[in-house]
Amino acid sequence: MTPGRANLDVLRGALRRHDGLVVAYSGGADSAFLAVVASQALRDRMVAVTAVSPSLAASERADAAAFAAEHGFRYVEVETDELESAAYRANDARRCAHCKDALMDALEPLADGRPIALGVNLDDLGDHRPGQDAAASRGAVFPLVDAGFTKADVRTASRTLGLRTWDKPAAPCLASRVPYGTAVTVELLGTVERAEAAVRALGFRELRVRHLGDTARIEVPVVDLPRLVEQREAVVVAVKAAGYARVVLDLDGLRSGNLNDDL
């Protein structure tokens, strides 16, 4: 049996038991996969909703809309107001919880009693993710967890289904580039977004620009470090043009969620 296929059958069966479903949809590998499978199981009783705010990169918003159009599932956007929350802007260890509260506030009226599903997988449960707890406390459901999906399962099943997102790099919200304790502002998020877009335009598909005051710390996979060093001058020019005074390279390479180490 194809790896991941048994989990896929379990997931489809579980989704069909819902009268309707709202999928919190960022366009990443997990939520894109969940939206497609839910649309196959529930047809027009499923709607995928993208939360739009300054913490969502414009390129990710556009790609989410394009993917929805490619697969023909119901899709809407809704604005969230997490940046109006002083607690969120303060950027303490529970920033993600404040964000998920804002998400649930925006989705609940659209759901009108239907479950709200997040694309959380089993691997996500091991990191510091207070947003998951906040969403669960508001009644959100995690179908991928219930069906036993790891990140590898999501990618394998997505490839089986022919989804172009099967190998899409993770793209967490822009606020995740900001160390805890540094206030999150619209201007700061814009600077991070411009810097990452500039490095991506140089041919780097997977990266993070960590915001350290006037310094940008660039993280790319270890395999890409030599190529980034070769393009050092272009990278420095591009990132400084985005608004940073200094540019440094993290020789440990890209590590998702590494700012959680400070906790």
PDB file of C-alpha atoms in Angstrom:
ATOM      1  CA  MET A   1       0.000   0.000   0.000  1.00  0.00           C
ATOM      2  CA  THR A   2       1.279   3.468  -0.824  1.00  0.00           C
ATOM      3  CA  PRO A   3       2.797   5.163   2.284  1.00  0.00           C
ATOM      4  CA  GLY A   4       0.263   7.522   3.813  1.00  0.00           C
ATOM      5  CA  ARG A   5      -2.673   6.011   1.884  1.00  0.00           C
ATOM      6  CA  ALA A   6      -4.211   4.299   4.931  1.00  0.00           C
ATOM      7  CA  ASN A   7      -4.150   7.577   6.807  1.00  0.00           C
ATOM      8  CA  LEU A   8      -5.719   9.282   3.811  1.00  0.00           C
ATOM      9  CA  ASP A   9      -8.644   6.852   3.838  1.00  0.00           C
ATOM     10  CA  VAL A  10      -9.122   7.402   7.570  1.00  0.00           C
ATOM     11  CA  LEU A  11      -9.032  11.166   7.053  1.00  0.00           C
ATOM     12  CA  ARG A  12     -11.620  11.081   4.281  1.00  0.00           C
ATOM     13  CA  GLY A  13     -13.950   8.954   6.375  1.00  0.00           C
ATOM     14  CA  ALA A  14     -13.621  11.246   9.374  1.00  0.00           C
ATOM     15  CA  LEU A  15     -14.270  14.354   7.299  1.00  0.00           C
ATOM     16  CA  ARG A  16     -17.414  12.862   5.755  1.00  0.00           C
ATOM     17  CA  ARG A  17     -18.925  12.602   9.224  1.00  0.00           C
ATOM     18  CA  HIS A  18     -19.143  16.389   9.452  1.00  0.00           C
ATOM     19  CA  ASP A  19     -22.197  18.206   8.107  1.00  0.00           C
ATOM     20  CA  GLY A  20     -19.883  21.034   7.126  1.00  0.00           C
ATOM     21  CA  LEU A  21     -16.417  22.345   7.854  1.00  0.00           C
ATOM     22  CA  VAL A  22     -14.430  25.585   7.849  1.00  0.00           C
ATOM     23  CA  VAL A  23     -10.733  25.055   7.130  1.00  0.00           C
ATOM     24  CA  ALA A  24      -8.272  27.676   8.348  1.00  0.00           C
ATOM     25  CA  TYR A  25      -6.248  27.849   5.161  1.00  0.00           C
ATOM     26  CA  SER A  26      -2.885  29.565   4.788  1.00  0.00           C
ATOM     27  CA  GLY A  27      -1.917  27.811   1.557  1.00  0.00           C
ATOM     28  CA  GLY A  28       0.922  25.902   3.197  1.00  0.00           C
ATOM     29  CA  ALA A  29       1.445  22.191   2.643  1.00  0.00           C
ATOM     30  CA  ASP A  30      -0.715  21.109   5.583  1.00  0.00           C
ATOM     31  CA  SER A  31      -3.713  23.397   5.151  1.00  0.00           C
ATOM     32  CA  ALA A  32      -3.671  23.047   1.354  1.00  0.00           C
ATOM     33  CA  PHE A  33      -3.763  19.264   1.674  1.00  0.00           C
ATOM     34  CA  LEU A  34      -6.545  19.424   4.269  1.00  0.00           C
ATOM     35  CA  ALA A  35      -8.586  21.817   2.136  1.00  0.00           C
ATOM     36  CA  VAL A  36      -8.351  19.588  -0.941  1.00  0.00           C
ATOM     37  CA  VAL A  37      -9.265  16.385   0.892  1.00  0.00           C
ATOM     38  CA  ALA A  38     -12.085  18.133   2.783  1.00  0.00           C
ATOM     39  CA  SER A  39     -13.461  19.537  -0.460  1.00  0.00           C
ATOM     40  CA  GLN A  40     -13.408  16.061  -1.996  1.00  0.00           C
ATOM     41  CA  ALA A  41     -15.218  14.643   1.017  1.00  0.00           C
ATOM     42  CA  LEU A  42     -17.719  17.444   1.636  1.00  0.00           C
ATOM     43  CA  ARG A  43     -17.970  19.306  -1.674  1.00  0.00           C
ATOM     44  CA  ASP A  44     -19.584  22.714  -1.162  1.00  0.00           C
ATOM     45  CA  ARG A  45     -20.138  22.010   2.538  1.00  0.00           C
ATOM     46  CA  MET A  46     -16.462  22.905   3.057  1.00  0.00           C
ATOM     47  CA  VAL A  47     -15.090  26.432   2.836  1.00  0.00           C
ATOM     48  CA  ALA A  48     -11.417  27.336   3.138  1.00  0.00           C
ATOM     49  CA  VAL A  49     -10.717  30.680   4.790  1.00  0.00           C
ATOM     50  CA  THR A  50      -7.477  32.637   4.655  1.00  0.00           C
ATOM     51  CA  ALA A  51      -6.806  35.062   7.494  1.00  0.00           C
ATOM     52  CA  VAL A  52      -5.357  38.252   6.028  1.00  0.00           C
ATOM     53  CA  SER A  53      -3.208  40.546   8.158  1.00  0.00           C
ATOM     54  CA  PRO A  54       0.229  42.196   7.987  1.00  0.00           C
ATOM     55  CA  SER A  55       1.739  38.967   9.352  1.00  0.00           C
ATOM     56  CA  LEU A  56       0.805  37.124   6.133  1.00  0.00           C
ATOM     57  CA  ALA A  57       3.259  37.726   3.305  1.00  0.00           C
ATOM     58  CA  ALA A  58       1.625  39.021   0.132  1.00  0.00           C
ATOM     59  CA  SER A  59       3.225  36.221  -1.875  1.00  0.00           C
ATOM     60  CA  GLU A  60       1.660  33.606   0.423  1.00  0.00           C
ATOM     61  CA  ARG A  61      -1.754  35.254   0.158  1.00  0.00           C
ATOM     62  CA  ALA A  62      -1.567  35.245  -3.631  1.00  0.00           C
ATOM     63  CA  ASP A  63      -0.405  31.626  -3.747  1.00  0.00           C
ATOM     64  CA  ALA A  64      -3.219  30.502  -1.442  1.00  0.00           C
ATOM     65  CA  ALA A  65      -5.786  32.104  -3.734  1.00  0.00           C
ATOM     66  CA  ALA A  66      -4.157  30.612  -6.832  1.00  0.00           C
ATOM     67  CA  PHE A  67      -4.108  27.107  -5.349  1.00  0.00           C
ATOM     68  CA  ALA A  68      -7.778  27.359  -4.378  1.00  0.00           C
ATOM     69  CA  ALA A  69      -8.640  28.400  -7.929  1.00  0.00           C
ATOM     70  CA  GLU A  70      -6.613  25.514  -9.364  1.00  0.00           C
ATOM     71  CA  HIS A  71      -8.563  22.979  -7.300  1.00  0.00           C
ATOM     72  CA  GLY A  72     -11.946  24.651  -7.405  1.00  0.00           C
ATOM     73  CA  PHE A  73     -12.800  24.545  -3.734  1.00  0.00           C
ATOM     74  CA  ARG A  74     -14.788  27.205  -1.908  1.00  0.00           C
ATOM     75  CA  TYR A  75     -12.448  29.921  -0.693  1.00  0.00           C
ATOM     76  CA  VAL A  76     -12.804  33.272   1.028  1.00  0.00           C
ATOM     77  CA  GLU A  77     -10.546  35.739   2.785  1.00  0.00           C
ATOM     78  CA  VAL A  78     -11.216  37.399   6.116  1.00  0.00           C
ATOM     79  CA  GLU A  79      -9.235  40.123   7.844  1.00  0.00           C
ATOM     80  CA  THR A  80      -7.941  39.490  11.359  1.00  0.00           C
ATOM     81  CA  ASP A  81      -7.028  42.164  13.870  1.00  0.00           C
ATOM     82  CA  GLU A  82      -4.341  40.609  16.055  1.00  0.00           C
ATOM     83  CA  LEU A  83      -2.140  43.702  15.687  1.00  0.00           C
ATOM     84  CA  GLU A  84      -4.797  45.746  17.462  1.00  0.00           C
ATOM     85  CA  SER A  85      -4.147  43.658  20.568  1.00  0.00           C
ATOM     86  CA  ALA A  86      -1.542  45.098  22.950  1.00  0.00           C
ATOM     87  CA  ALA A  87      -0.855  41.583  24.210  1.00  0.00           C
ATOM     88  CA  TYR A  88      -0.034  40.384  20.704  1.00  0.00           C
ATOM     89  CA  ARG A  89       2.149  43.391  19.911  1.00  0.00           C
ATOM     90  CA  ALA A  90       4.102  42.872  23.152  1.00  0.00           C
ATOM     91  CA  ASN A  91       5.276  39.580  21.647  1.00  0.00           C
ATOM     92  CA  ASP A  92       5.614  37.465  24.749  1.00  0.00           C
ATOM     93  CA  ALA A  93       5.746  33.664  24.770  1.00  0.00           C
ATOM     94  CA  ARG A  94       1.978  33.519  24.196  1.00  0.00           C
ATOM     95  CA  ARG A  95       1.911  35.630  21.047  1.00  0.00           C
ATOM     96  CA  CYS A  96       0.610  32.715  18.984  1.00  0.00           C
ATOM     97  CA  ALA A  97      -2.273  32.227  21.432  1.00  0.00           C
ATOM     98  CA  HIS A  98      -3.355  35.837  20.959  1.00  0.00           C
ATOM     99  CA  CYS A  99      -3.126  35.332  17.193  1.00  0.00           C
ATOM    100  CA  LYS A 100      -5.263  32.186  17.264  1.00  0.00           C
ATOM    101  CA  ASP A 101      -7.856  33.969  19.410  1.00  0.00           C
ATOM    102  CA  ALA A 102      -8.084  36.654  16.721  1.00  0.00           C
ATOM    103  CA  LEU A 103      -8.367  33.931  14.070  1.00  0.00           C
ATOM    104  CA  MET A 104     -11.188  32.173  15.896  1.00  0.00           C
ATOM    105  CA  ASP A 105     -12.967  35.502  16.445  1.00  0.00           C
ATOM    106  CA  ALA A 106     -12.915  36.024  12.667  1.00  0.00           C
ATOM    107  CA  LEU A 107     -13.868  32.468  11.681  1.00  0.00           C
ATOM    108  CA  GLU A 108     -16.630  31.691  14.163  1.00  0.00           C
ATOM    109  CA  PRO A 109     -19.230  33.958  12.488  1.00  0.00           C
ATOM    110  CA  LEU A 110     -18.464  32.310   9.138  1.00  0.00           C
ATOM    111  CA  ALA A 111     -18.598  28.844  10.647  1.00  0.00           C
ATOM    112  CA  ASP A 112     -22.075  29.400  12.105  1.00  0.00           C
ATOM    113  CA  GLY A 113     -21.762  26.337  14.302  1.00  0.00           C
ATOM    114  CA  ARG A 114     -19.727  24.215  11.915  1.00  0.00           C
ATOM    115  CA  PRO A 115     -16.361  22.907  13.169  1.00  0.00           C
ATOM    116  CA  ILE A 116     -13.266  24.977  12.436  1.00  0.00           C
ATOM    117  CA  ALA A 117     -10.377  22.780  11.320  1.00  0.00           C
ATOM    118  CA  LEU A 118      -6.683  23.631  11.504  1.00  0.00           C
ATOM    119  CA  GLY A 119      -3.958  21.891   9.504  1.00  0.00           C
ATOM    120  CA  VAL A 120      -1.994  20.772  12.558  1.00  0.00           C
ATOM    121  CA  ASN A 121      -0.062  17.520  12.152  1.00  0.00           C
ATOM    122  CA  LEU A 122       1.487  15.199  14.735  1.00  0.00           C
ATOM    123  CA  ASP A 123       4.950  16.754  14.383  1.00  0.00           C
ATOM    124  CA  ASP A 124       3.530  20.144  15.350  1.00  0.00           C
ATOM    125  CA  LEU A 125       2.563  18.856  18.785  1.00  0.00           C
ATOM    126  CA  GLY A 126       6.124  18.656  20.049  1.00  0.00           C
ATOM    127  CA  ASP A 127       7.116  22.329  19.780  1.00  0.00           C
ATOM    128  CA  HIS A 128       6.132  25.400  21.791  1.00  0.00           C
ATOM    129  CA  ARG A 129       2.819  26.204  20.091  1.00  0.00           C
ATOM    130  CA  PRO A 130       0.405  27.916  22.500  1.00  0.00           C
ATOM    131  CA  GLY A 131      -1.754  28.829  19.525  1.00  0.00           C
ATOM    132  CA  GLN A 132      -2.839  25.222  19.187  1.00  0.00           C
ATOM    133  CA  ASP A 133      -4.018  25.140  22.786  1.00  0.00           C
ATOM    134  CA  ALA A 134      -5.858  28.422  22.343  1.00  0.00           C
ATOM    135  CA  ALA A 135      -7.624  27.189  19.215  1.00  0.00           C
ATOM    136  CA  ALA A 136      -8.505  23.844  20.808  1.00  0.00           C
ATOM    137  CA  SER A 137      -9.969  25.616  23.837  1.00  0.00           C
ATOM    138  CA  ARG A 138     -12.270  27.447  21.416  1.00  0.00           C
ATOM    139  CA  GLY A 139     -13.451  24.180  19.863  1.00  0.00           C
ATOM    140  CA  ALA A 140     -11.132  23.928  16.838  1.00  0.00           C
ATOM    141  CA  VAL A 141     -10.499  20.437  15.484  1.00  0.00           C
ATOM    142  CA  PHE A 142      -7.270  18.921  14.133  1.00  0.00           C
ATOM    143  CA  PRO A 143      -8.279  16.284  11.540  1.00  0.00           C
ATOM    144  CA  LEU A 144      -4.704  15.517  10.476  1.00  0.00           C
ATOM    145  CA  VAL A 145      -3.724  14.709  14.048  1.00  0.00           C
ATOM    146  CA  ASP A 146      -6.813  12.566  14.549  1.00  0.00           C
ATOM    147  CA  ALA A 147      -5.994  10.620  11.381  1.00  0.00           C
ATOM    148  CA  GLY A 148      -2.378  10.092  12.449  1.00  0.00           C
ATOM    149  CA  PHE A 149      -0.644  12.353   9.926  1.00  0.00           C
ATOM    150  CA  THR A 150       2.955  13.435  10.383  1.00  0.00           C
ATOM    151  CA  LYS A 151       4.491  16.110   8.166  1.00  0.00           C
ATOM    152  CA  ALA A 152       6.052  13.353   6.073  1.00  0.00           C
ATOM    153  CA  ASP A 153       2.618  11.736   5.665  1.00  0.00           C
ATOM    154  CA  VAL A 154       1.156  15.041   4.501  1.00  0.00           C
ATOM    155  CA  ARG A 155       3.863  15.452   1.883  1.00  0.00           C
ATOM    156  CA  THR A 156       3.614  11.824   0.697  1.00  0.00           C
ATOM    157  CA  ALA A 157      -0.179  11.950   0.403  1.00  0.00           C
ATOM    158  CA  SER A 158      -0.047  15.379  -1.258  1.00  0.00           C
ATOM    159  CA  ARG A 159       2.333  14.029  -3.879  1.00  0.00           C
ATOM    160  CA  THR A 160       0.044  11.040  -4.427  1.00  0.00           C
ATOM    161  CA  LEU A 161      -2.820  13.467  -5.053  1.00  0.00           C
ATOM    162  CA  GLY A 162      -0.700  15.535  -7.448  1.00  0.00           C
ATOM    163  CA  LEU A 163      -0.688  18.651  -5.285  1.00  0.00           C
ATOM    164  CA  ARG A 164       2.093  21.085  -6.116  1.00  0.00           C
ATOM    165  CA  THR A 165       2.329  21.962  -2.430  1.00  0.00           C
ATOM    166  CA  TRP A 166       3.730  18.534  -1.580  1.00  0.00           C
ATOM    167  CA  ASP A 167       7.254  19.965  -1.264  1.00  0.00           C
ATOM    168  CA  LYS A 168       6.380  23.576  -0.480  1.00  0.00           C
ATOM    169  CA  PRO A 169       8.702  24.946   2.209  1.00  0.00           C
ATOM    170  CA  ALA A 170       7.118  25.879   5.510  1.00  0.00           C
ATOM    171  CA  ALA A 171       6.142  29.554   5.663  1.00  0.00           C
ATOM    172  CA  PRO A 172       5.089  30.498   9.182  1.00  0.00           C
ATOM    173  CA  CYS A 173       3.746  33.974   9.847  1.00  0.00           C
ATOM    174  CA  LEU A 174       6.151  36.884   9.568  1.00  0.00           C
ATOM    175  CA  ALA A 175       5.918  37.573  13.300  1.00  0.00           C
ATOM    176  CA  SER A 176       7.774  34.310  13.913  1.00  0.00           C
ATOM    177  CA  ARG A 177      10.933  36.075  12.692  1.00  0.00           C
ATOM    178  CA  VAL A 178      10.839  38.458  15.655  1.00  0.00           C
ATOM    179  CA  PRO A 179      12.498  37.495  18.975  1.00  0.00           C
ATOM    180  CA  TYR A 180      10.177  37.316  21.959  1.00  0.00           C
ATOM    181  CA  GLY A 181      10.093  40.624  23.786  1.00  0.00           C
ATOM    182  CA  THR A 182      10.604  42.725  20.665  1.00  0.00           C
ATOM    183  CA  ALA A 183       7.389  44.579  19.892  1.00  0.00           C
ATOM    184  CA  VAL A 184       5.639  43.524  16.687  1.00  0.00           C
ATOM    185  CA  THR A 185       4.610  46.387  14.408  1.00  0.00           C
ATOM    186  CA  VAL A 186       3.275  46.674  10.874  1.00  0.00           C
ATOM    187  CA  GLU A 187       6.472  48.451   9.841  1.00  0.00           C
ATOM    188  CA  LEU A 188       8.701  45.718  11.251  1.00  0.00           C
ATOM    189  CA  LEU A 189       6.728  42.961   9.510  1.00  0.00           C
ATOM    190  CA  GLY A 190       6.967  44.884   6.254  1.00  0.00           C
ATOM    191  CA  THR A 191      10.738  45.101   6.578  1.00  0.00           C
ATOM    192  CA  VAL A 192      11.027  41.357   7.170  1.00  0.00           C
ATOM    193  CA  GLU A 193       8.737  40.622   4.220  1.00  0.00           C
ATOM    194  CA  ARG A 194      10.733  42.844   1.848  1.00  0.00           C
ATOM    195  CA  ALA A 195      14.034  41.314   2.952  1.00  0.00           C
ATOM    196  CA  GLU A 196      12.828  37.739   2.503  1.00  0.00           C
ATOM    197  CA  ALA A 197      11.303  38.532  -0.879  1.00  0.00           C
ATOM    198  CA  ALA A 198      14.602  40.086  -1.989  1.00  0.00           C
ATOM    199  CA  VAL A 199      16.638  37.008  -0.988  1.00  0.00           C
ATOM    200  CA  ARG A 200      14.055  34.703  -2.527  1.00  0.00           C
ATOM    201  CA  ALA A 201      14.351  36.635  -5.795  1.00  0.00           C
ATOM    202  CA  LEU A 202      18.023  35.673  -5.852  1.00  0.00           C
ATOM    203  CA  GLY A 203      17.042  32.017  -6.115  1.00  0.00           C
ATOM    204  CA  PHE A 204      16.687  30.859  -2.508  1.00  0.00           C
ATOM    205  CA  ARG A 205      13.438  28.971  -2.087  1.00  0.00           C
ATOM    206  CA  GLU A 206      13.643  28.244   1.634  1.00  0.00           C
ATOM    207  CA  LEU A 207      14.860  30.870   4.085  1.00  0.00           C
ATOM    208  CA  ARG A 208      14.151  33.028   7.111  1.00  0.00           C
ATOM    209  CA  VAL A 209      15.234  36.568   7.880  1.00  0.00           C
ATOM    210  CA  ARG A 210      15.341  36.910  11.665  1.00  0.00           C
ATOM    211  CA  HIS A 211      14.821  40.489  12.814  1.00  0.00           C
ATOM    212  CA  LEU A 212      17.494  41.520  15.342  1.00  0.00           C
ATOM    213  CA  GLY A 213      17.028  45.272  15.607  1.00  0.00           C
ATOM    214  CA  ASP A 214      18.838  46.841  12.671  1.00  0.00           C
ATOM    215  CA  THR A 215      20.484  43.493  11.870  1.00  0.00           C
ATOM    216  CA  ALA A 216      19.027  40.806   9.619  1.00  0.00           C
ATOM    217  CA  ARG A 217      20.165  37.262  10.406  1.00  0.00           C
ATOM    218  CA  ILE A 218      19.665  35.084   7.361  1.00  0.00           C
ATOM    219  CA  GLU A 219      18.973  31.384   7.682  1.00  0.00           C
ATOM    220  CA  VAL A 220      18.986  28.998   4.733  1.00  0.00           C
ATOM    221  CA  PRO A 221      19.359  25.187   4.665  1.00  0.00           C
ATOM    222  CA  VAL A 222      22.957  24.102   5.223  1.00  0.00           C
ATOM    223  CA  VAL A 223      23.153  22.817   1.658  1.00  0.00           C
ATOM    224  CA  ASP A 224      22.471  26.370   0.405  1.00  0.00           C
ATOM    225  CA  LEU A 225      25.104  28.088   2.560  1.00  0.00           C
ATOM    226  CA  PRO A 226      27.928  27.943  -0.047  1.00  0.00           C
ATOM    227  CA  ARG A 227      25.673  29.383  -2.750  1.00  0.00           C
ATOM    228  CA  LEU A 228      24.516  32.211  -0.493  1.00  0.00           C
ATOM    229  CA  VAL A 229      28.126  33.065   0.365  1.00  0.00           C
ATOM    230  CA  GLU A 230      28.930  33.126  -3.340  1.00  0.00           C
ATOM    231  CA  GLN A 231      26.154  35.681  -3.812  1.00  0.00           C
ATOM    232  CA  ARG A 232      27.135  37.600  -0.681  1.00  0.00           C
ATOM    233  CA  GLU A 233      27.357  41.019  -2.294  1.00  0.00           C
ATOM    234  CA  ALA A 234      23.951  40.756  -3.972  1.00  0.00           C
ATOM    235  CA  VAL A 235      22.362  39.445  -0.777  1.00  0.00           C
ATOM    236  CA  VAL A 236      23.784  42.274   1.319  1.00  0.00           C
ATOM    237  CA  VAL A 237      22.629  44.914  -1.146  1.00  0.00           C
ATOM    238  CA  ALA A 238      19.146  43.414  -1.364  1.00  0.00           C
ATOM    239  CA  VAL A 239      18.625  43.053   2.394  1.00  0.00           C
ATOM    240  CA  LYS A 240      19.988  46.502   3.187  1.00  0.00           C
ATOM    241  CA  ALA A 241      17.649  47.959   0.570  1.00  0.00           C
ATOM    242  CA  ALA A 242      14.791  46.354   2.519  1.00  0.00           C
ATOM    243  CA  GLY A 243      15.724  48.432   5.571  1.00  0.00           C
ATOM    244  CA  TYR A 244      18.481  46.684   7.535  1.00  0.00           C
ATOM    245  CA  ALA A 245      21.836  48.233   8.425  1.00  0.00           C
ATOM    246  CA  ARG A 246      23.699  44.935   8.849  1.00  0.00           C
ATOM    247  CA  VAL A 247      23.366  41.451   7.415  1.00  0.00           C
ATOM    248  CA  VAL A 248      24.693  38.291   9.075  1.00  0.00           C
ATOM    249  CA  LEU A 249      24.490  34.619   8.152  1.00  0.00           C
ATOM    250  CA  ASP A 250      23.542  31.863  10.588  1.00  0.00           C
ATOM    251  CA  LEU A 251      26.061  29.080   9.959  1.00  0.00           C
ATOM    252  CA  ASP A 252      23.844  26.595  11.817  1.00  0.00           C
ATOM    253  CA  GLY A 253      21.485  26.804   8.871  1.00  0.00           C
ATOM    254  CA  LEU A 254      17.719  27.064   8.822  1.00  0.00           C
ATOM    255  CA  ARG A 255      16.003  25.684  11.915  1.00  0.00           C
ATOM    256  CA  SER A 256      12.255  26.182  12.080  1.00  0.00           C
ATOM    257  CA  GLY A 257      11.125  27.704  15.365  1.00  0.00           C
ATOM    258  CA  ASN A 258      14.649  28.285  16.638  1.00  0.00           C
ATOM    259  CA  LEU A 259      13.601  31.496  18.406  1.00  0.00           C
ATOM    260  CA  ASN A 260      11.773  29.203  20.816  1.00  0.00           C
ATOM    261  CA  ASP A 261      15.187  28.212  22.145  1.00  0.00           C
ATOM    262  CA  ASP A 262      15.149  31.460  24.132  1.00  0.00           C
ATOM    263  CA  LEU A 263      12.229  30.080  26.138  1.00  0.00           C
TER     264      LEU A 263
END
